[in-house]
Amino acid sequence: MRIFDSHAHLDTKRFDEDREQLLIDLPTLGVTGVMNASVNVENAKQVLALCEKVSYLYAAVGIYPHETHLAKPGDLMELEKLAGHPKAVAIGEIGLDYYWDESPKEIQKKWFIDQIRLAKRLSMPVNIHCREAHGDMVAILKAEQDGSLKGVLHSFSGSVEVMIEYVKLGFYISMPGTVTFKNAKKVKEVAMAVPLERLLVETDAPYQTPEPFRGKRNDPSKVRFIIQEIARLRGLDPVEIGRITDENARRIYGIEEQ
Ligand code: NI
């Protein structure tokens, strides 16, 4: 099975003990690619340094909603420089989070829009985090969509109706480990309804671990369980879902097959 993890954080502390071995093992477990998101400028530098050492690892560079109240005016120019790195394939993760609400909404929106415009100027996709903010999110994306905006809604947790709005706007939908949870009715409905050519899968590792490892640390090899559940829900072959999501990830992030 081909496994492309469209969003992970392998730079985080929880991988410090065994990161090197894990990165050696992942390709033997079917992992063909991993997109590692970053949360601020300093973190983006660390992520890019890690990507330089691992052929199948790619980076998104960006400022996460919770971090926007700490961002400095010069950060946008820094990001633009980092986005020129050969391993940088997206601007992210960026977005809106009204659930935790750690940065004031107006600051979140300002940084989100500034980073969308940077991505458009650089012809790069965005990797979007959205929690309890779909109203403002859809409005901003509609206003910014001039034909040059493209990207991914990461760890999608909205309804089928909202998903369709994003697909109409040209976006890809990335499904997380929660799709494997027994009572995750809404996520399963979305996983069945996303057009196959817009479907992605992700771990958000070390977070959001799928069944049967729920509660343990997540890692990109566990995308397998997400692929298997989506295949079961849609009555398709898991190998086929793996192939399609790998192709989709390479298309949106502009990554050639190795
Ligand atoms: Ni993330």
PDB file of C-alpha atoms and ligand atoms in Angstrom:
ATOM      1  CA  MET A   1       0.000   0.000   0.000  1.00  0.00           C
ATOM      2  CA  ARG A   2       1.273   3.500  -0.837  1.00  0.00           C
ATOM      3  CA  ILE A   3       0.940   5.916   2.087  1.00  0.00           C
ATOM      4  CA  PHE A   4       1.340   9.687   1.739  1.00  0.00           C
ATOM      5  CA  ASP A   5       0.810  11.440   5.073  1.00  0.00           C
ATOM      6  CA  SER A   6      -0.410  14.901   4.063  1.00  0.00           C
ATOM      7  CA  HIS A   7       0.176  16.524   7.490  1.00  0.00           C
ATOM      8  CA  ALA A   8       2.462  15.581  10.394  1.00  0.00           C
ATOM      9  CA  HIS A   9       4.765  17.125  13.015  1.00  0.00           C
ATOM     10  CA  LEU A  10       7.757  14.766  13.181  1.00  0.00           C
ATOM     11  CA  ASP A  11       9.975  17.581  14.499  1.00  0.00           C
ATOM     12  CA  THR A  12       8.164  17.627  17.878  1.00  0.00           C
ATOM     13  CA  LYS A  13       9.737  16.446  21.145  1.00  0.00           C
ATOM     14  CA  ARG A  14       7.733  13.253  21.256  1.00  0.00           C
ATOM     15  CA  PHE A  15       9.913  11.894  18.430  1.00  0.00           C
ATOM     16  CA  ASP A  16      13.263  12.925  19.953  1.00  0.00           C
ATOM     17  CA  GLU A  17      14.040   9.467  21.316  1.00  0.00           C
ATOM     18  CA  ASP A  18      13.547   7.424  18.152  1.00  0.00           C
ATOM     19  CA  ARG A  19      13.132   9.891  15.273  1.00  0.00           C
ATOM     20  CA  GLU A  20      16.168   8.684  13.359  1.00  0.00           C
ATOM     21  CA  GLN A  21      15.120   5.027  13.443  1.00  0.00           C
ATOM     22  CA  LEU A  22      11.486   5.862  12.684  1.00  0.00           C
ATOM     23  CA  LEU A  23      12.503   7.840   9.590  1.00  0.00           C
ATOM     24  CA  ILE A  24      14.567   4.860   8.405  1.00  0.00           C
ATOM     25  CA  ASP A  25      11.664   2.450   9.032  1.00  0.00           C
ATOM     26  CA  LEU A  26       8.753   4.411   7.516  1.00  0.00           C
ATOM     27  CA  PRO A  27       9.498   3.615   3.837  1.00  0.00           C
ATOM     28  CA  THR A  28       9.586  -0.121   4.680  1.00  0.00           C
ATOM     29  CA  LEU A  29       6.044   0.295   6.069  1.00  0.00           C
ATOM     30  CA  GLY A  30       4.715   1.760   2.819  1.00  0.00           C
ATOM     31  CA  VAL A  31       5.217   5.447   3.518  1.00  0.00           C
ATOM     32  CA  THR A  32       6.086   7.202   0.252  1.00  0.00           C
ATOM     33  CA  GLY A  33       5.858  10.796   1.457  1.00  0.00           C
ATOM     34  CA  VAL A  34       5.192  12.987   4.493  1.00  0.00           C
ATOM     35  CA  MET A  35       4.307  16.674   4.546  1.00  0.00           C
ATOM     36  CA  ASN A  36       5.580  18.154   7.811  1.00  0.00           C
ATOM     37  CA  ALA A  37       3.739  21.324   8.842  1.00  0.00           C
ATOM     38  CA  SER A  38       5.312  24.097  10.901  1.00  0.00           C
ATOM     39  CA  VAL A  39       3.798  26.509  13.427  1.00  0.00           C
ATOM     40  CA  ASN A  40       6.067  29.592  13.363  1.00  0.00           C
ATOM     41  CA  VAL A  41       9.207  30.936  11.685  1.00  0.00           C
ATOM     42  CA  GLU A  42      11.702  29.309  14.085  1.00  0.00           C
ATOM     43  CA  ASN A  43       9.892  25.997  13.825  1.00  0.00           C
ATOM     44  CA  ALA A  44       9.822  26.252  10.016  1.00  0.00           C
ATOM     45  CA  LYS A  45      13.642  26.463  10.043  1.00  0.00           C
ATOM     46  CA  GLN A  46      13.860  23.319  12.197  1.00  0.00           C
ATOM     47  CA  VAL A  47      11.407  21.482   9.944  1.00  0.00           C
ATOM     48  CA  LEU A  48      13.340  22.420   6.792  1.00  0.00           C
ATOM     49  CA  ALA A  49      16.593  21.225   8.409  1.00  0.00           C
ATOM     50  CA  LEU A  50      14.945  17.869   9.100  1.00  0.00           C
ATOM     51  CA  CYS A  51      13.588  17.687   5.534  1.00  0.00           C
ATOM     52  CA  GLU A  52      17.100  18.201   4.152  1.00  0.00           C
ATOM     53  CA  LYS A  53      18.111  14.886   5.741  1.00  0.00           C
ATOM     54  CA  VAL A  54      15.128  12.786   4.644  1.00  0.00           C
ATOM     55  CA  SER A  55      14.333  12.378   0.942  1.00  0.00           C
ATOM     56  CA  TYR A  56      10.583  11.681   1.309  1.00  0.00           C
ATOM     57  CA  LEU A  57       9.938  14.457   3.850  1.00  0.00           C
ATOM     58  CA  TYR A  58       8.545  17.841   2.692  1.00  0.00           C
ATOM     59  CA  ALA A  59       7.681  21.022   4.559  1.00  0.00           C
ATOM     60  CA  ALA A  60       4.943  23.568   4.898  1.00  0.00           C
ATOM     61  CA  VAL A  61       6.216  26.875   6.292  1.00  0.00           C
ATOM     62  CA  GLY A  62       3.793  29.126   8.119  1.00  0.00           C
ATOM     63  CA  ILE A  63       2.393  30.646  11.301  1.00  0.00           C
ATOM     64  CA  TYR A  64      -0.271  28.642  13.128  1.00  0.00           C
ATOM     65  CA  PRO A  65      -3.352  30.528  14.441  1.00  0.00           C
ATOM     66  CA  HIS A  66      -2.309  30.096  18.117  1.00  0.00           C
ATOM     67  CA  GLU A  67       1.098  31.577  17.341  1.00  0.00           C
ATOM     68  CA  THR A  68      -0.102  34.661  15.478  1.00  0.00           C
ATOM     69  CA  HIS A  69      -0.229  36.889  18.584  1.00  0.00           C
ATOM     70  CA  LEU A  70       3.516  36.234  18.999  1.00  0.00           C
ATOM     71  CA  ALA A  71       4.410  36.877  15.347  1.00  0.00           C
ATOM     72  CA  LYS A  72       6.561  39.865  14.410  1.00  0.00           C
ATOM     73  CA  PRO A  73       6.048  42.187  11.413  1.00  0.00           C
ATOM     74  CA  GLY A  74       9.202  40.857   9.712  1.00  0.00           C
ATOM     75  CA  ASP A  75       7.993  37.263   9.912  1.00  0.00           C
ATOM     76  CA  LEU A  76       6.175  37.413   6.592  1.00  0.00           C
ATOM     77  CA  MET A  77       9.410  38.290   4.773  1.00  0.00           C
ATOM     78  CA  GLU A  78      11.207  35.518   6.666  1.00  0.00           C
ATOM     79  CA  LEU A  79       8.540  33.077   5.547  1.00  0.00           C
ATOM     80  CA  GLU A  80       8.895  34.189   1.963  1.00  0.00           C
ATOM     81  CA  LYS A  81      12.628  33.423   2.127  1.00  0.00           C
ATOM     82  CA  LEU A  82      12.025  30.008   3.715  1.00  0.00           C
ATOM     83  CA  ALA A  83       9.347  29.215   1.120  1.00  0.00           C
ATOM     84  CA  GLY A  84      12.091  29.350  -1.514  1.00  0.00           C
ATOM     85  CA  HIS A  85      13.778  26.299   0.015  1.00  0.00           C
ATOM     86  CA  PRO A  86      13.592  23.308  -2.387  1.00  0.00           C
ATOM     87  CA  LYS A  87      11.853  21.190   0.293  1.00  0.00           C
ATOM     88  CA  ALA A  88       9.141  23.792   1.046  1.00  0.00           C
ATOM     89  CA  VAL A  89       5.987  22.744  -0.825  1.00  0.00           C
ATOM     90  CA  ALA A  90       3.234  24.721   0.949  1.00  0.00           C
ATOM     91  CA  ILE A  91       2.437  27.648   3.229  1.00  0.00           C
ATOM     92  CA  GLY A  92       1.102  26.173   6.475  1.00  0.00           C
ATOM     93  CA  GLU A  93      -0.223  25.398   8.758  1.00  0.00           C
ATOM     94  CA  ILE A  94      -2.239  28.583   8.720  1.00  0.00           C
ATOM     95  CA  GLY A  95      -5.864  29.294   9.519  1.00  0.00           C
ATOM     96  CA  LEU A  96      -8.425  30.128  12.174  1.00  0.00           C
ATOM     97  CA  ASP A  97      -9.078  28.463  15.536  1.00  0.00           C
ATOM     98  CA  TYR A  98     -12.009  29.849  17.527  1.00  0.00           C
ATOM     99  CA  TYR A  99     -12.175  26.780  19.771  1.00  0.00           C
ATOM    100  CA  TRP A 100      -8.981  27.432  21.712  1.00  0.00           C
ATOM    101  CA  ASP A 101      -9.023  31.121  20.845  1.00  0.00           C
ATOM    102  CA  GLU A 102      -5.441  31.716  22.005  1.00  0.00           C
ATOM    103  CA  SER A 103      -4.900  34.666  19.689  1.00  0.00           C
ATOM    104  CA  PRO A 104      -7.514  37.408  19.191  1.00  0.00           C
ATOM    105  CA  LYS A 105      -9.707  36.708  16.155  1.00  0.00           C
ATOM    106  CA  GLU A 106      -8.665  39.877  14.339  1.00  0.00           C
ATOM    107  CA  ILE A 107      -4.973  38.961  14.652  1.00  0.00           C
ATOM    108  CA  GLN A 108      -5.663  35.406  13.457  1.00  0.00           C
ATOM    109  CA  LYS A 109      -7.561  36.736  10.432  1.00  0.00           C
ATOM    110  CA  LYS A 110      -4.895  39.291   9.535  1.00  0.00           C
ATOM    111  CA  TRP A 111      -2.094  36.676   9.536  1.00  0.00           C
ATOM    112  CA  PHE A 112      -4.252  34.152   7.741  1.00  0.00           C
ATOM    113  CA  ILE A 113      -5.046  36.564   4.911  1.00  0.00           C
ATOM    114  CA  ASP A 114      -1.445  37.838   4.683  1.00  0.00           C
ATOM    115  CA  GLN A 115      -0.165  34.263   4.384  1.00  0.00           C
ATOM    116  CA  ILE A 116      -2.824  33.326   1.798  1.00  0.00           C
ATOM    117  CA  ARG A 117      -1.671  36.283  -0.316  1.00  0.00           C
ATOM    118  CA  LEU A 118       1.959  35.223   0.088  1.00  0.00           C
ATOM    119  CA  ALA A 119       1.053  31.709  -1.123  1.00  0.00           C
ATOM    120  CA  LYS A 120      -0.789  33.112  -4.133  1.00  0.00           C
ATOM    121  CA  ARG A 121       2.126  35.372  -5.018  1.00  0.00           C
ATOM    122  CA  LEU A 122       4.505  32.392  -4.820  1.00  0.00           C
ATOM    123  CA  SER A 123       2.072  30.028  -6.618  1.00  0.00           C
ATOM    124  CA  MET A 124       2.161  27.667  -3.633  1.00  0.00           C
ATOM    125  CA  PRO A 125      -0.702  25.761  -1.989  1.00  0.00           C
ATOM    126  CA  VAL A 126      -1.845  26.538   1.567  1.00  0.00           C
ATOM    127  CA  ASN A 127      -2.311  23.961   4.333  1.00  0.00           C
ATOM    128  CA  ILE A 128      -5.256  25.135   6.421  1.00  0.00           C
ATOM    129  CA  HIS A 129      -6.183  24.529  10.055  1.00  0.00           C
ATOM    130  CA  CYS A 130      -9.804  25.404  10.847  1.00  0.00           C
ATOM    131  CA  ARG A 131     -11.589  24.768  14.127  1.00  0.00           C
ATOM    132  CA  GLU A 132     -15.058  26.168  14.875  1.00  0.00           C
ATOM    133  CA  ALA A 133     -14.475  28.938  12.356  1.00  0.00           C
ATOM    134  CA  HIS A 134     -15.990  27.613   9.118  1.00  0.00           C
ATOM    135  CA  GLY A 135     -18.209  30.692   8.626  1.00  0.00           C
ATOM    136  CA  ASP A 136     -15.301  33.144   8.533  1.00  0.00           C
ATOM    137  CA  MET A 137     -13.102  30.576   6.776  1.00  0.00           C
ATOM    138  CA  VAL A 138     -15.451  30.074   3.818  1.00  0.00           C
ATOM    139  CA  ALA A 139     -15.989  33.854   3.558  1.00  0.00           C
ATOM    140  CA  ILE A 140     -12.237  34.581   3.471  1.00  0.00           C
ATOM    141  CA  LEU A 141     -11.475  31.814   0.963  1.00  0.00           C
ATOM    142  CA  LYS A 142     -14.321  32.974  -1.292  1.00  0.00           C
ATOM    143  CA  ALA A 143     -13.034  36.546  -1.188  1.00  0.00           C
ATOM    144  CA  GLU A 144      -9.429  35.444  -1.847  1.00  0.00           C
ATOM    145  CA  GLN A 145     -10.206  32.892  -4.583  1.00  0.00           C
ATOM    146  CA  ASP A 146      -9.222  34.617  -7.808  1.00  0.00           C
ATOM    147  CA  GLY A 147      -8.218  31.421  -9.589  1.00  0.00           C
ATOM    148  CA  SER A 148      -4.729  31.340  -8.076  1.00  0.00           C
ATOM    149  CA  LEU A 149      -5.590  30.044  -4.570  1.00  0.00           C
ATOM    150  CA  LYS A 150      -5.170  26.308  -3.968  1.00  0.00           C
ATOM    151  CA  GLY A 151      -4.673  24.095  -0.963  1.00  0.00           C
ATOM    152  CA  VAL A 152      -5.794  21.608   1.641  1.00  0.00           C
ATOM    153  CA  LEU A 153      -8.192  21.672   4.590  1.00  0.00           C
ATOM    154  CA  HIS A 154      -6.159  19.646   7.071  1.00  0.00           C
ATOM    155  CA  SER A 155      -7.718  17.301   9.642  1.00  0.00           C
ATOM    156  CA  PHE A 156     -11.169  18.121   8.379  1.00  0.00           C
ATOM    157  CA  SER A 157     -13.858  17.992  11.088  1.00  0.00           C
ATOM    158  CA  GLY A 158     -16.747  19.925   9.489  1.00  0.00           C
ATOM    159  CA  SER A 159     -19.993  18.705   7.965  1.00  0.00           C
ATOM    160  CA  VAL A 160     -20.603  17.294   4.475  1.00  0.00           C
ATOM    161  CA  GLU A 161     -22.264  20.598   3.493  1.00  0.00           C
ATOM    162  CA  VAL A 162     -19.214  22.646   4.512  1.00  0.00           C
ATOM    163  CA  MET A 163     -16.881  20.129   2.843  1.00  0.00           C
ATOM    164  CA  ILE A 164     -18.770  20.638  -0.434  1.00  0.00           C
ATOM    165  CA  GLU A 165     -18.242  24.413  -0.118  1.00  0.00           C
ATOM    166  CA  TYR A 166     -14.473  23.908   0.135  1.00  0.00           C
ATOM    167  CA  VAL A 167     -14.409  21.445  -2.766  1.00  0.00           C
ATOM    168  CA  LYS A 168     -16.308  23.975  -4.910  1.00  0.00           C
ATOM    169  CA  LEU A 169     -13.640  26.536  -4.009  1.00  0.00           C
ATOM    170  CA  GLY A 170     -11.018  24.135  -5.398  1.00  0.00           C
ATOM    171  CA  PHE A 171      -9.689  22.691  -2.128  1.00  0.00           C
ATOM    172  CA  TYR A 172      -8.549  19.213  -1.151  1.00  0.00           C
ATOM    173  CA  ILE A 173      -9.900  17.586   2.028  1.00  0.00           C
ATOM    174  CA  SER A 174      -7.513  15.721   4.340  1.00  0.00           C
ATOM    175  CA  MET A 175      -9.033  13.052   6.613  1.00  0.00           C
ATOM    176  CA  PRO A 176      -7.576  12.391  10.087  1.00  0.00           C
ATOM    177  CA  GLY A 177      -7.494   9.406  12.470  1.00  0.00           C
ATOM    178  CA  THR A 178     -10.852  10.285  14.022  1.00  0.00           C
ATOM    179  CA  VAL A 179     -12.477   8.611  10.989  1.00  0.00           C
ATOM    180  CA  THR A 180     -11.586   5.281  12.618  1.00  0.00           C
ATOM    181  CA  PHE A 181     -13.479   6.084  15.838  1.00  0.00           C
ATOM    182  CA  LYS A 182     -16.677   4.087  16.210  1.00  0.00           C
ATOM    183  CA  ASN A 183     -18.958   7.023  17.060  1.00  0.00           C
ATOM    184  CA  ALA A 184     -17.426   9.568  14.645  1.00  0.00           C
ATOM    185  CA  LYS A 185     -20.546   9.648  12.471  1.00  0.00           C
ATOM    186  CA  LYS A 186     -19.941  13.085  10.929  1.00  0.00           C
ATOM    187  CA  VAL A 187     -16.308  12.370   9.977  1.00  0.00           C
ATOM    188  CA  LYS A 188     -17.306   9.033   8.415  1.00  0.00           C
ATOM    189  CA  GLU A 189     -20.049  10.752   6.373  1.00  0.00           C
ATOM    190  CA  VAL A 190     -17.495  13.231   5.051  1.00  0.00           C
ATOM    191  CA  ALA A 191     -14.995  10.443   4.264  1.00  0.00           C
ATOM    192  CA  MET A 192     -17.653   8.775   2.120  1.00  0.00           C
ATOM    193  CA  ALA A 193     -18.614  11.975   0.293  1.00  0.00           C
ATOM    194  CA  VAL A 194     -15.298  13.673  -0.591  1.00  0.00           C
ATOM    195  CA  PRO A 195     -14.714  13.384  -4.369  1.00  0.00           C
ATOM    196  CA  LEU A 196     -11.902  10.821  -4.775  1.00  0.00           C
ATOM    197  CA  GLU A 197      -9.742  13.248  -6.755  1.00  0.00           C
ATOM    198  CA  ARG A 198      -9.792  15.680  -3.769  1.00  0.00           C
ATOM    199  CA  LEU A 199      -9.216  13.153  -0.976  1.00  0.00           C
ATOM    200  CA  LEU A 200      -6.081  13.184   1.210  1.00  0.00           C
ATOM    201  CA  VAL A 201      -5.162  11.316   4.399  1.00  0.00           C
ATOM    202  CA  GLU A 202      -3.030  12.408   7.339  1.00  0.00           C
ATOM    203  CA  THR A 203      -1.896  11.641  10.863  1.00  0.00           C
ATOM    204  CA  ASP A 204      -1.211  15.095  12.345  1.00  0.00           C
ATOM    205  CA  ALA A 205       1.333  12.944  14.230  1.00  0.00           C
ATOM    206  CA  PRO A 206       2.061  12.797  17.130  1.00  0.00           C
ATOM    207  CA  TYR A 207      -1.610  13.723  17.664  1.00  0.00           C
ATOM    208  CA  GLN A 208      -4.968  12.215  16.585  1.00  0.00           C
ATOM    209  CA  THR A 209      -3.953   8.541  16.661  1.00  0.00           C
ATOM    210  CA  PRO A 210      -6.385   6.209  14.875  1.00  0.00           C
ATOM    211  CA  GLU A 211      -7.854   2.985  16.254  1.00  0.00           C
ATOM    212  CA  PRO A 212      -6.559   0.473  17.266  1.00  0.00           C
ATOM    213  CA  PHE A 213      -3.747   2.651  18.712  1.00  0.00           C
ATOM    214  CA  ARG A 214      -5.941   5.455  20.070  1.00  0.00           C
ATOM    215  CA  GLY A 215      -4.233   7.106  23.059  1.00  0.00           C
ATOM    216  CA  LYS A 216      -0.711   6.152  21.921  1.00  0.00           C
ATOM    217  CA  ARG A 217       1.695   8.317  19.917  1.00  0.00           C
ATOM    218  CA  ASN A 218       0.757   8.655  16.266  1.00  0.00           C
ATOM    219  CA  ASP A 219       3.221   8.270  13.368  1.00  0.00           C
ATOM    220  CA  PRO A 220       2.853   8.257   9.548  1.00  0.00           C
ATOM    221  CA  SER A 221       2.744   4.434   9.234  1.00  0.00           C
ATOM    222  CA  LYS A 222      -0.628   4.573  11.046  1.00  0.00           C
ATOM    223  CA  VAL A 223      -2.232   6.332   8.062  1.00  0.00           C
ATOM    224  CA  ARG A 224      -2.792   2.711   6.988  1.00  0.00           C
ATOM    225  CA  PHE A 225      -5.742   2.432   9.410  1.00  0.00           C
ATOM    226  CA  ILE A 226      -7.304   5.627   8.061  1.00  0.00           C
ATOM    227  CA  ILE A 227      -6.974   4.356   4.484  1.00  0.00           C
ATOM    228  CA  GLN A 228      -8.470   0.990   5.463  1.00  0.00           C
ATOM    229  CA  GLU A 229     -11.480   2.609   7.145  1.00  0.00           C
ATOM    230  CA  ILE A 230     -12.162   4.953   4.206  1.00  0.00           C
ATOM    231  CA  ALA A 231     -11.893   1.997   1.819  1.00  0.00           C
ATOM    232  CA  ARG A 232     -14.329   0.004   3.969  1.00  0.00           C
ATOM    233  CA  LEU A 233     -16.811   2.898   4.103  1.00  0.00           C
ATOM    234  CA  ARG A 234     -16.673   3.418   0.342  1.00  0.00           C
ATOM    235  CA  GLY A 235     -16.528  -0.267  -0.638  1.00  0.00           C
ATOM    236  CA  LEU A 236     -13.171   0.192  -2.364  1.00  0.00           C
ATOM    237  CA  ASP A 237      -9.800  -1.553  -2.221  1.00  0.00           C
ATOM    238  CA  PRO A 238      -7.443   0.014   0.387  1.00  0.00           C
ATOM    239  CA  VAL A 239      -4.546  -0.273  -2.084  1.00  0.00           C
ATOM    240  CA  GLU A 240      -6.571   1.855  -4.504  1.00  0.00           C
ATOM    241  CA  ILE A 241      -7.296   4.498  -1.829  1.00  0.00           C
ATOM    242  CA  GLY A 242      -3.573   4.519  -0.966  1.00  0.00           C
ATOM    243  CA  ARG A 243      -2.632   5.014  -4.614  1.00  0.00           C
ATOM    244  CA  ILE A 244      -5.199   7.781  -5.189  1.00  0.00           C
ATOM    245  CA  THR A 245      -4.348   9.749  -2.027  1.00  0.00           C
ATOM    246  CA  ASP A 246      -0.621   9.476  -2.800  1.00  0.00           C
ATOM    247  CA  GLU A 247      -1.253  10.837  -6.316  1.00  0.00           C
ATOM    248  CA  ASN A 248      -3.489  13.622  -4.979  1.00  0.00           C
ATOM    249  CA  ALA A 249      -0.887  14.711  -2.406  1.00  0.00           C
ATOM    250  CA  ARG A 250       1.814  14.846  -5.089  1.00  0.00           C
ATOM    251  CA  ARG A 251      -0.476  16.870  -7.374  1.00  0.00           C
ATOM    252  CA  ILE A 252      -1.445  19.513  -4.800  1.00  0.00           C
ATOM    253  CA  TYR A 253       2.033  19.838  -3.268  1.00  0.00           C
ATOM    254  CA  GLY A 254       3.800  19.608  -6.650  1.00  0.00           C
ATOM    255  CA  ILE A 255       5.991  16.636  -5.684  1.00  0.00           C
ATOM    256  CA  GLU A 256       7.395  14.267  -8.287  1.00  0.00           C
ATOM    257  CA  GLU A 257       7.317  10.551  -7.611  1.00  0.00           C
ATOM    258  CA  GLN A 258      10.699   9.252  -6.431  1.00  0.00           C
TER     259      GLN A 258
HETATM  260 NI    NI B   1      -0.975  20.109  12.658  1.00  0.00          NI
END
